[in-house]
PDB file of C-alpha atoms in Angstrom:
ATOM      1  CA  UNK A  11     126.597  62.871 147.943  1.00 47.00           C
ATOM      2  CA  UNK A  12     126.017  60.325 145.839  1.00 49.00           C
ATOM      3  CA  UNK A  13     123.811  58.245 147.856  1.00 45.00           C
ATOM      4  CA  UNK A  14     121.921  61.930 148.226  1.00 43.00           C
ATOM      5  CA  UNK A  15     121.493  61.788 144.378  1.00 49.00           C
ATOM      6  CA  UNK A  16     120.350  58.265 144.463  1.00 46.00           C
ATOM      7  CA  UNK A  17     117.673  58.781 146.862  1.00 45.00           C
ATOM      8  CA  UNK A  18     116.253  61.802 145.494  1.00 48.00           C
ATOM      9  CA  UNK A  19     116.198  60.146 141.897  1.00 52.00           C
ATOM     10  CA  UNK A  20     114.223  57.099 143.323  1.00 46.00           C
ATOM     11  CA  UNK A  21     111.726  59.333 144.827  1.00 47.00           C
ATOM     12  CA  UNK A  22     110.946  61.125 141.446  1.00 48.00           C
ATOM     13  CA  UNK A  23     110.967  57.531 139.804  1.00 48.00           C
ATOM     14  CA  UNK A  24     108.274  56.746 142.437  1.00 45.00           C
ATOM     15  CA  UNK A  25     105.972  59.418 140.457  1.00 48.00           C
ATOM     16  CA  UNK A  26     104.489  62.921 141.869  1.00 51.00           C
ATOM     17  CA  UNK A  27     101.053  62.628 142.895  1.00 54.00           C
ATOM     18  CA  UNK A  28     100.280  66.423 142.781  1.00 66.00           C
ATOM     19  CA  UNK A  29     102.563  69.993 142.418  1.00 78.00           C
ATOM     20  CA  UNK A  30     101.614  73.149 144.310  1.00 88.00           C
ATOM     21  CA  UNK A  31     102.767  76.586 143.654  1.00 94.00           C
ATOM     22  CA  UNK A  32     103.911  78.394 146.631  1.00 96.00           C
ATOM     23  CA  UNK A  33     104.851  82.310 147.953  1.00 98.00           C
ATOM     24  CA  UNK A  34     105.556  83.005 151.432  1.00 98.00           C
ATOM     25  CA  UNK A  35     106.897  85.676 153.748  1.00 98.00           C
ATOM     26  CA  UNK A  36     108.801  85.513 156.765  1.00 98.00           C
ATOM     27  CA  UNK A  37     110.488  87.525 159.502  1.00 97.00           C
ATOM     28  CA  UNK A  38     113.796  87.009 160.796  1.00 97.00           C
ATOM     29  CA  UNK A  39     115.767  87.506 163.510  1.00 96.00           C
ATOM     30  CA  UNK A  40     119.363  87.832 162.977  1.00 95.00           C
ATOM     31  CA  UNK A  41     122.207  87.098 165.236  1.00 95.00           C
ATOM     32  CA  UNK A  42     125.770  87.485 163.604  1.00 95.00           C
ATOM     33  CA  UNK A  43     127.821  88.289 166.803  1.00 93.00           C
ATOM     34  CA  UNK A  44     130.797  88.685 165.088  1.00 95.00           C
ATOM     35  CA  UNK A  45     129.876  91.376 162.739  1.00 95.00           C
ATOM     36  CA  UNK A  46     128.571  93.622 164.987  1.00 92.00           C
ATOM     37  CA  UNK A  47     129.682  97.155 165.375  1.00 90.00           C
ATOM     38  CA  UNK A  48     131.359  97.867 168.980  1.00 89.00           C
ATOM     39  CA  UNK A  49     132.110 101.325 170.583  1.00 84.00           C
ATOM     40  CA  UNK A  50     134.051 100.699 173.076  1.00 81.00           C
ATOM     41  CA  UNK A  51     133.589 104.461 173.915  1.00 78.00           C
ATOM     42  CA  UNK A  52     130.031 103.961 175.422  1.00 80.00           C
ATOM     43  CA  UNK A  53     130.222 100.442 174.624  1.00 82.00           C
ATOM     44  CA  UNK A  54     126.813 100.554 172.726  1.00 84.00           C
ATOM     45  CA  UNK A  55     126.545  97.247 170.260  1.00 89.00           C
ATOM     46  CA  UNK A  56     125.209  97.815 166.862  1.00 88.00           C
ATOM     47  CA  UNK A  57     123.805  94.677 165.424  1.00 89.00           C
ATOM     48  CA  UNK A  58     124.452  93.315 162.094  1.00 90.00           C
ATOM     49  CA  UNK A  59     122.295  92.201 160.370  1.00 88.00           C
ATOM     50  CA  UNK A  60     118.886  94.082 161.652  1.00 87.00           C
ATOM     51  CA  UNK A  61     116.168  92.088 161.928  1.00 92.00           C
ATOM     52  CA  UNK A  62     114.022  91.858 158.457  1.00 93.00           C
ATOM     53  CA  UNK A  63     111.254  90.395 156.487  1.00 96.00           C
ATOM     54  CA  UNK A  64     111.937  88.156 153.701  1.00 98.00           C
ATOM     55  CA  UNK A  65     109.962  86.577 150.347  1.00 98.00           C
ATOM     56  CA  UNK A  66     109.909  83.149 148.958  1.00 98.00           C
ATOM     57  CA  UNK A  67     108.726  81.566 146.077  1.00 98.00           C
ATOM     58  CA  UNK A  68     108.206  77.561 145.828  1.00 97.00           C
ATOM     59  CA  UNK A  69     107.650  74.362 144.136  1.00 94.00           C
ATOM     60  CA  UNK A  70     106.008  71.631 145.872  1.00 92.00           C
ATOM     61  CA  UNK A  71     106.002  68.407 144.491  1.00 89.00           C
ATOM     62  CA  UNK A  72     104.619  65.047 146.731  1.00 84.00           C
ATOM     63  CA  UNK A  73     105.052  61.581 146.230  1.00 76.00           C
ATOM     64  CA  UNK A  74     102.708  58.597 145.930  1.00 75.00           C
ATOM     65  CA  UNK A  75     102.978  55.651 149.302  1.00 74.00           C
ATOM     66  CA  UNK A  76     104.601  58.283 151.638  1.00 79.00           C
ATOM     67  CA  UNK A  77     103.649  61.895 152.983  1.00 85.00           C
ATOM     68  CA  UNK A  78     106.629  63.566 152.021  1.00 89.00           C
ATOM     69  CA  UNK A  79     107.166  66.737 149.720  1.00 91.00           C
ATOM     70  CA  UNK A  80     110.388  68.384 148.005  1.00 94.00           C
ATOM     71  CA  UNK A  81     110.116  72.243 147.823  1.00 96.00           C
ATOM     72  CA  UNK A  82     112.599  74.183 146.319  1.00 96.00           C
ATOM     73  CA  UNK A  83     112.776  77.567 146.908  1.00 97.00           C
ATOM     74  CA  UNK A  84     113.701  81.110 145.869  1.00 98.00           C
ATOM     75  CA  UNK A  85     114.445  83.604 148.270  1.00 98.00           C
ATOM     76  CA  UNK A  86     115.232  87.342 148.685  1.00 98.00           C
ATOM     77  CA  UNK A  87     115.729  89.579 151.615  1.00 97.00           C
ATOM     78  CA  UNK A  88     117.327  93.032 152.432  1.00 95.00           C
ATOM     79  CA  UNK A  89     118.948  94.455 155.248  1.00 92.00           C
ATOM     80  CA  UNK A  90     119.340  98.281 156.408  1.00 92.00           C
ATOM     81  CA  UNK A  91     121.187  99.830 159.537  1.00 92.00           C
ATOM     82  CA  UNK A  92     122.021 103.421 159.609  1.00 90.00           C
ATOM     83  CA  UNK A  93     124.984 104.045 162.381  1.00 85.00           C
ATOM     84  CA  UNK A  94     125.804 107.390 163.668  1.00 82.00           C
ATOM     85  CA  UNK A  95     129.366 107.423 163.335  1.00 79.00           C
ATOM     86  CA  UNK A  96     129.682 104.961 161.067  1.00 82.00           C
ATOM     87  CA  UNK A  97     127.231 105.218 158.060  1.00 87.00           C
ATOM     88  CA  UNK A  98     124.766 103.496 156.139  1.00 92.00           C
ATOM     89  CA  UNK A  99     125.102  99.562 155.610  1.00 93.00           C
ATOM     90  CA  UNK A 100     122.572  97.585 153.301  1.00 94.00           C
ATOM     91  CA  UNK A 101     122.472  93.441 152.897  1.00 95.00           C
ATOM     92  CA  UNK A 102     120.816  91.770 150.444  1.00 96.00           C
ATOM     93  CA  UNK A 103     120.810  88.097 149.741  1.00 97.00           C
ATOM     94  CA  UNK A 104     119.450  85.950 147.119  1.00 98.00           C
ATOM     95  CA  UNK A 105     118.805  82.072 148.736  1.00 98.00           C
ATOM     96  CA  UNK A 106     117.986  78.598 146.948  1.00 98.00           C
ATOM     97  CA  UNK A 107     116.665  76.536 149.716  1.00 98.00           C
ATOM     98  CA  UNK A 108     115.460  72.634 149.281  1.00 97.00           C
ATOM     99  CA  UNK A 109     112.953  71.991 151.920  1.00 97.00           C
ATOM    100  CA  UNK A 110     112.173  68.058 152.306  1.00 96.00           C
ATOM    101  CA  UNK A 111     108.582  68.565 154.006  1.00 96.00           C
ATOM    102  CA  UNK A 112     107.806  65.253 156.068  1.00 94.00           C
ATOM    103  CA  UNK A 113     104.262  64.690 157.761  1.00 93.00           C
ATOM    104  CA  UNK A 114     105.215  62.512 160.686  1.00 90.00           C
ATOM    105  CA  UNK A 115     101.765  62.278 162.202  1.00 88.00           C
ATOM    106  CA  UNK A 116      99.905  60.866 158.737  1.00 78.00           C
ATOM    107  CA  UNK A 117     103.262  59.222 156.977  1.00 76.00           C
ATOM    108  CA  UNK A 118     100.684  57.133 155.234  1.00 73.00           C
ATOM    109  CA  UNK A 119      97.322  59.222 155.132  1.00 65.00           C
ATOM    110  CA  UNK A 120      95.994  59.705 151.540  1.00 56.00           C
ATOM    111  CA  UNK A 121      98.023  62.021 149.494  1.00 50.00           C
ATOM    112  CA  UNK A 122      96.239  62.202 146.402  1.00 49.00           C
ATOM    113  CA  UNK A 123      93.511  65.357 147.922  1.00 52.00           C
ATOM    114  CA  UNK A 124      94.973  68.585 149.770  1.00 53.00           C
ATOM    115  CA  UNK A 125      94.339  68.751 152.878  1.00 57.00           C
ATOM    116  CA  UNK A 126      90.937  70.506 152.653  1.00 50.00           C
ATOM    117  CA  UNK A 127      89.382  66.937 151.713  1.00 52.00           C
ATOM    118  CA  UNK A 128      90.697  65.171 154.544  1.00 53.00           C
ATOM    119  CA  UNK A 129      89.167  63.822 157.457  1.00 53.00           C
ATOM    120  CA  UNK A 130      90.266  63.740 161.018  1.00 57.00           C
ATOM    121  CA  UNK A 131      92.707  65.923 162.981  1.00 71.00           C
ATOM    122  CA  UNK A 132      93.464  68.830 161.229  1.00 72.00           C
ATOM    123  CA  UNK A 133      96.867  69.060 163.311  1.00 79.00           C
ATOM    124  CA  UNK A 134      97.408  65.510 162.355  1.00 79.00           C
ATOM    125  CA  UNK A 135      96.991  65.825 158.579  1.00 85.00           C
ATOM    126  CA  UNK A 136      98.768  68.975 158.199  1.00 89.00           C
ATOM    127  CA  UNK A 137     101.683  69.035 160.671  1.00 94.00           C
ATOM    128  CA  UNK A 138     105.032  68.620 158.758  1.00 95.00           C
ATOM    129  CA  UNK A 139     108.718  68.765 159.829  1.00 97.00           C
ATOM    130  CA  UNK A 140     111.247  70.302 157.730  1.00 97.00           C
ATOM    131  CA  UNK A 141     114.868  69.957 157.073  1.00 97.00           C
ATOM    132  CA  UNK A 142     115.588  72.672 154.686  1.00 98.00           C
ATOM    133  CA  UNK A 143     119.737  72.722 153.227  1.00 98.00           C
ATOM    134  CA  UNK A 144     120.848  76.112 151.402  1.00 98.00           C
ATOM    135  CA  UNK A 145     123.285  78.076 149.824  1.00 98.00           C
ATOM    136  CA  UNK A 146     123.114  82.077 149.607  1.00 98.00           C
ATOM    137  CA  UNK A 147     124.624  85.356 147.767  1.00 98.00           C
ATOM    138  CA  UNK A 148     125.528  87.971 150.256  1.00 97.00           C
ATOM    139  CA  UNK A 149     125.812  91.584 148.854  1.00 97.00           C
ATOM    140  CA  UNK A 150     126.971  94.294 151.098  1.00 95.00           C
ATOM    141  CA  UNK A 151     127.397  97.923 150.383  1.00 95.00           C
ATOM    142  CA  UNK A 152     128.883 100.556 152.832  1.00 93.00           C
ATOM    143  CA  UNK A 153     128.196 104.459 152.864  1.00 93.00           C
ATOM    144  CA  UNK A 154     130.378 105.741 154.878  1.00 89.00           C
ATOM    145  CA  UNK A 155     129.982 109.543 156.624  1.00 87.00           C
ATOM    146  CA  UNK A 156     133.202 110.790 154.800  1.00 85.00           C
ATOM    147  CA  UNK A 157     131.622 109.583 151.483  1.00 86.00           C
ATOM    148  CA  UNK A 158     133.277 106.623 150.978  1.00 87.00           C
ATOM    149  CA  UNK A 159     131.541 103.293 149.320  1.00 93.00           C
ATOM    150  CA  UNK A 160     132.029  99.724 149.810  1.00 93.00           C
ATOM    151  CA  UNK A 161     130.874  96.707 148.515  1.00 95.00           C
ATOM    152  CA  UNK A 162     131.192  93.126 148.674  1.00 95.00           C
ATOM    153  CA  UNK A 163     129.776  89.964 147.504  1.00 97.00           C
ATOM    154  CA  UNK A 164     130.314  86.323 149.473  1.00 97.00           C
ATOM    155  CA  UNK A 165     128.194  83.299 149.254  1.00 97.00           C
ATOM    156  CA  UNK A 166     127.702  80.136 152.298  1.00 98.00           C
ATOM    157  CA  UNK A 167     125.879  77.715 152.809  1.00 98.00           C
ATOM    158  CA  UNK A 168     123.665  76.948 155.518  1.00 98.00           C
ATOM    159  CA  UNK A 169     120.822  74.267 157.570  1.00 98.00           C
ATOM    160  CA  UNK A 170     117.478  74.944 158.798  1.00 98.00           C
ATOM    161  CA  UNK A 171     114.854  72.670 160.584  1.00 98.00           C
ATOM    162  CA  UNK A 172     111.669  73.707 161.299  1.00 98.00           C
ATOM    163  CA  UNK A 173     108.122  72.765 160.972  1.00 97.00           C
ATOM    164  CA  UNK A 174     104.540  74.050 159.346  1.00 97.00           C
ATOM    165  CA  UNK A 175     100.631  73.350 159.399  1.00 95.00           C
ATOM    166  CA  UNK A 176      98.879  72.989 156.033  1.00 94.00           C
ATOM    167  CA  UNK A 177      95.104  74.915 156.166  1.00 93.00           C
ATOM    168  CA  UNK A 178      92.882  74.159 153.646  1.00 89.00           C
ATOM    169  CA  UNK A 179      91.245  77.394 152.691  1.00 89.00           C
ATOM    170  CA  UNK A 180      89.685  75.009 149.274  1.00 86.00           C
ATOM    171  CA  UNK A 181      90.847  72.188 147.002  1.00 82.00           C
ATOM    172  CA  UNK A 182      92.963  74.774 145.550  1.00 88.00           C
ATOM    173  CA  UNK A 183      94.124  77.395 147.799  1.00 92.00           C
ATOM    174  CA  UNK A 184      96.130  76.073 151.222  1.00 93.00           C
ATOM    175  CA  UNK A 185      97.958  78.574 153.975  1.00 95.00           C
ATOM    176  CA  UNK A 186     100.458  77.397 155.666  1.00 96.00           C
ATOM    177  CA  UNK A 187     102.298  78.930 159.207  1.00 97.00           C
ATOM    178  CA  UNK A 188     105.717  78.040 159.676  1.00 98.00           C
ATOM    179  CA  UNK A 189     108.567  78.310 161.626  1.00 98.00           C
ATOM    180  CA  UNK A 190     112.232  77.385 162.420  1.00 98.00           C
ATOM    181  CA  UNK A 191     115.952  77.789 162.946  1.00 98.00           C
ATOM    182  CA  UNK A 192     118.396  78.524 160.064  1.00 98.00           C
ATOM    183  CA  UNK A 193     122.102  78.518 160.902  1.00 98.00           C
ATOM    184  CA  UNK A 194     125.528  79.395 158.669  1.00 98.00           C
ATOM    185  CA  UNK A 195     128.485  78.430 160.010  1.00 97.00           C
ATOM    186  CA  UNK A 196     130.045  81.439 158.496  1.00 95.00           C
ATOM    187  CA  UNK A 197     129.285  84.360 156.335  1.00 96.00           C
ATOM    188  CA  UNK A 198     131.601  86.891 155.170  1.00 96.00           C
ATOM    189  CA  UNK A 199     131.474  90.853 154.800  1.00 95.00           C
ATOM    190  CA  UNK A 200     134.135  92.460 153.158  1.00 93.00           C
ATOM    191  CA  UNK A 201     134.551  95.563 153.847  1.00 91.00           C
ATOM    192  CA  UNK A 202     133.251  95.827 157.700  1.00 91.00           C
ATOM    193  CA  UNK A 203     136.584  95.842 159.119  1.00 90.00           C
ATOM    194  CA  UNK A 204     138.377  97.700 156.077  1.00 90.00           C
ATOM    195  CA  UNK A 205     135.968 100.657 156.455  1.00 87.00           C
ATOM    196  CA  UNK A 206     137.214 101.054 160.406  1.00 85.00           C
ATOM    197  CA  UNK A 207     140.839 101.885 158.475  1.00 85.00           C
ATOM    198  CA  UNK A 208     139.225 104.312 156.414  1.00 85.00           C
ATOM    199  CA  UNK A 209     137.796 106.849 158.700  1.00 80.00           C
ATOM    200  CA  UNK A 210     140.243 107.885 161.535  1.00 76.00           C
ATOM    201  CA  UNK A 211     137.084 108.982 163.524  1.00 75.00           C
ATOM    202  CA  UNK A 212     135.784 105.107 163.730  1.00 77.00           C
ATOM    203  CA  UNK A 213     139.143 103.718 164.047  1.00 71.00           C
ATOM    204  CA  UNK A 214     137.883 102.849 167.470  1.00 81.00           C
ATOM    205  CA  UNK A 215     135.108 100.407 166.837  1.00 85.00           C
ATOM    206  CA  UNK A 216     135.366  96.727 166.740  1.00 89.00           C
ATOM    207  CA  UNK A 217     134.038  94.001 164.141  1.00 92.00           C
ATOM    208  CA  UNK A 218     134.919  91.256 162.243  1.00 94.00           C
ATOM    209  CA  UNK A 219     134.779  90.408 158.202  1.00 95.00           C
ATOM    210  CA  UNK A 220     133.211  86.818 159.046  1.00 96.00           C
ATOM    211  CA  UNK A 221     130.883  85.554 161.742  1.00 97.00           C
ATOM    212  CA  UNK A 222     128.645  82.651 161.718  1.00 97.00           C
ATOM    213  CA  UNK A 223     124.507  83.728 161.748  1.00 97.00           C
ATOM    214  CA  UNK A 224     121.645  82.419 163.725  1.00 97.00           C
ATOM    215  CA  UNK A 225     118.561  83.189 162.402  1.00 97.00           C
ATOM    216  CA  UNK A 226     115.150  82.116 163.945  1.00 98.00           C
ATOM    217  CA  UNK A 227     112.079  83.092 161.528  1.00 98.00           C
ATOM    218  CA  UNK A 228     108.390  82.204 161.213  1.00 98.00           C
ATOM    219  CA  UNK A 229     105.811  83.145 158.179  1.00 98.00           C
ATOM    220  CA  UNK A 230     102.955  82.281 156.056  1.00 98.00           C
ATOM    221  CA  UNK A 231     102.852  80.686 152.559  1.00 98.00           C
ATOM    222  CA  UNK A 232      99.603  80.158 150.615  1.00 97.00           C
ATOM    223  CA  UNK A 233      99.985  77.316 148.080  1.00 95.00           C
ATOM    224  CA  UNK A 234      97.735  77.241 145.082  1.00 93.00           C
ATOM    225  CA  UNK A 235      97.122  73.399 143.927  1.00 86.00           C
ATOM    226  CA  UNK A 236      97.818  72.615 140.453  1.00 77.00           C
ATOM    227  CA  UNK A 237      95.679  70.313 138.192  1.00 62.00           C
ATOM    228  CA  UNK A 238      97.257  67.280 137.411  1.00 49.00           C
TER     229      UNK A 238
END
């Protein structure tokens, strides 16, 4: 960790060459196995969390001598299932992500223009890899058919890699698609398995409190260049 802190104050020693506000959305798809509702009944799997769309807002901020950008980020998303037996169940979470942006293909192009002004391989210029640590606030709530509520609120970290293309639309505008793969190792829901107790006609029905999530998700962000 310490090194970490090093490293990251040498690079804003170094000097920013330009900032860029960001906002993006993205869509997600969701894979916490061990949350999901099971009725063994008719064994039909309801899956936890839905798929969903989520916001973003950003700070970009390169560096001068090497193509490489720190963007941290604020996210939000919500979740919604509506079970027959079991209720209503809503998810949101509130993210701060730090995305280290590196443009293997022009490590050393010029960074002091967006990539509008540059010449050459537009692939080239804009491709960049991301590894992208976070940390996120869970909030659950539970409306159960015989009225009763539940809700919960857990936080975990998580990883994502992914990559992006930078599009000049100007010298100020820029969209960007991107993509990748965001894991936690484990989340926690309070309340999934409690609610099973609750309601002798779901008593039945299989999930867990914790699970670890996979979540693959691709978007757009349109950055808007600031003067320096």
């Amino acid at each position: 960790m310490k090194s970490f802190g090093l490293a990251l104050g040498f690079l804003f020693l170094v000097g920013p060459v330009f900032a860029q506000l960001g906002v993006n959305a993205s869509y997600r798809f969701n894979n916490a196995r061990d949350w999901n509702l099971l009725n063994p009944a008719n064994g039909s799997v309801t899956e936890l969390p839905s798929d969903n769309v989520a916001f973003g807002i950003d700070y970009a901020i390169r560096f001068k001598g090497l193509r490489m950008e720190i963007v941290p980020e604020a996210n939000y998303a919500r979740y919604q299932v509506n079970e027959t037996d079991f209720g209503q169940l809503n998810q949101q979470t509130f993210s701060g992500f730090l995305n280290f942006n590196l443009y293997v293909l022009d490590l050393k192009g010029d960074c002091d223009c967006p990539t509008f002004r540059k010449s050459g391989n537009v692939v080239a210029k804009g491709l960049y890899l991301t590894l992208s640590p976070g940390f996120t606030v869970f909030e659950g709530k539970i409306e159960m058919l015989n009225g009763t509520r539940l809700s919960s609120r857990t936080y975990a970290p998580s990883l994502a890699a992914g990559f992006g293309v930078d599009l000049g639309l100007s010298e100020k505008l820029t969209i960007t698609p991107f993509g990748g793969f965001r894991y936690f190792p484990e989340a926690r829901w309070f309340g999934l398995q409690e609610a099973l107790l609750l309601d002798p006609t779901i008593i039945n029905y299989q999930t867990n409190n914790e699970s670890p999530i996979s979540q693959i998700y691709a978007g757009l962000r349109l950055g808007f260049h600031l003067s320096r």
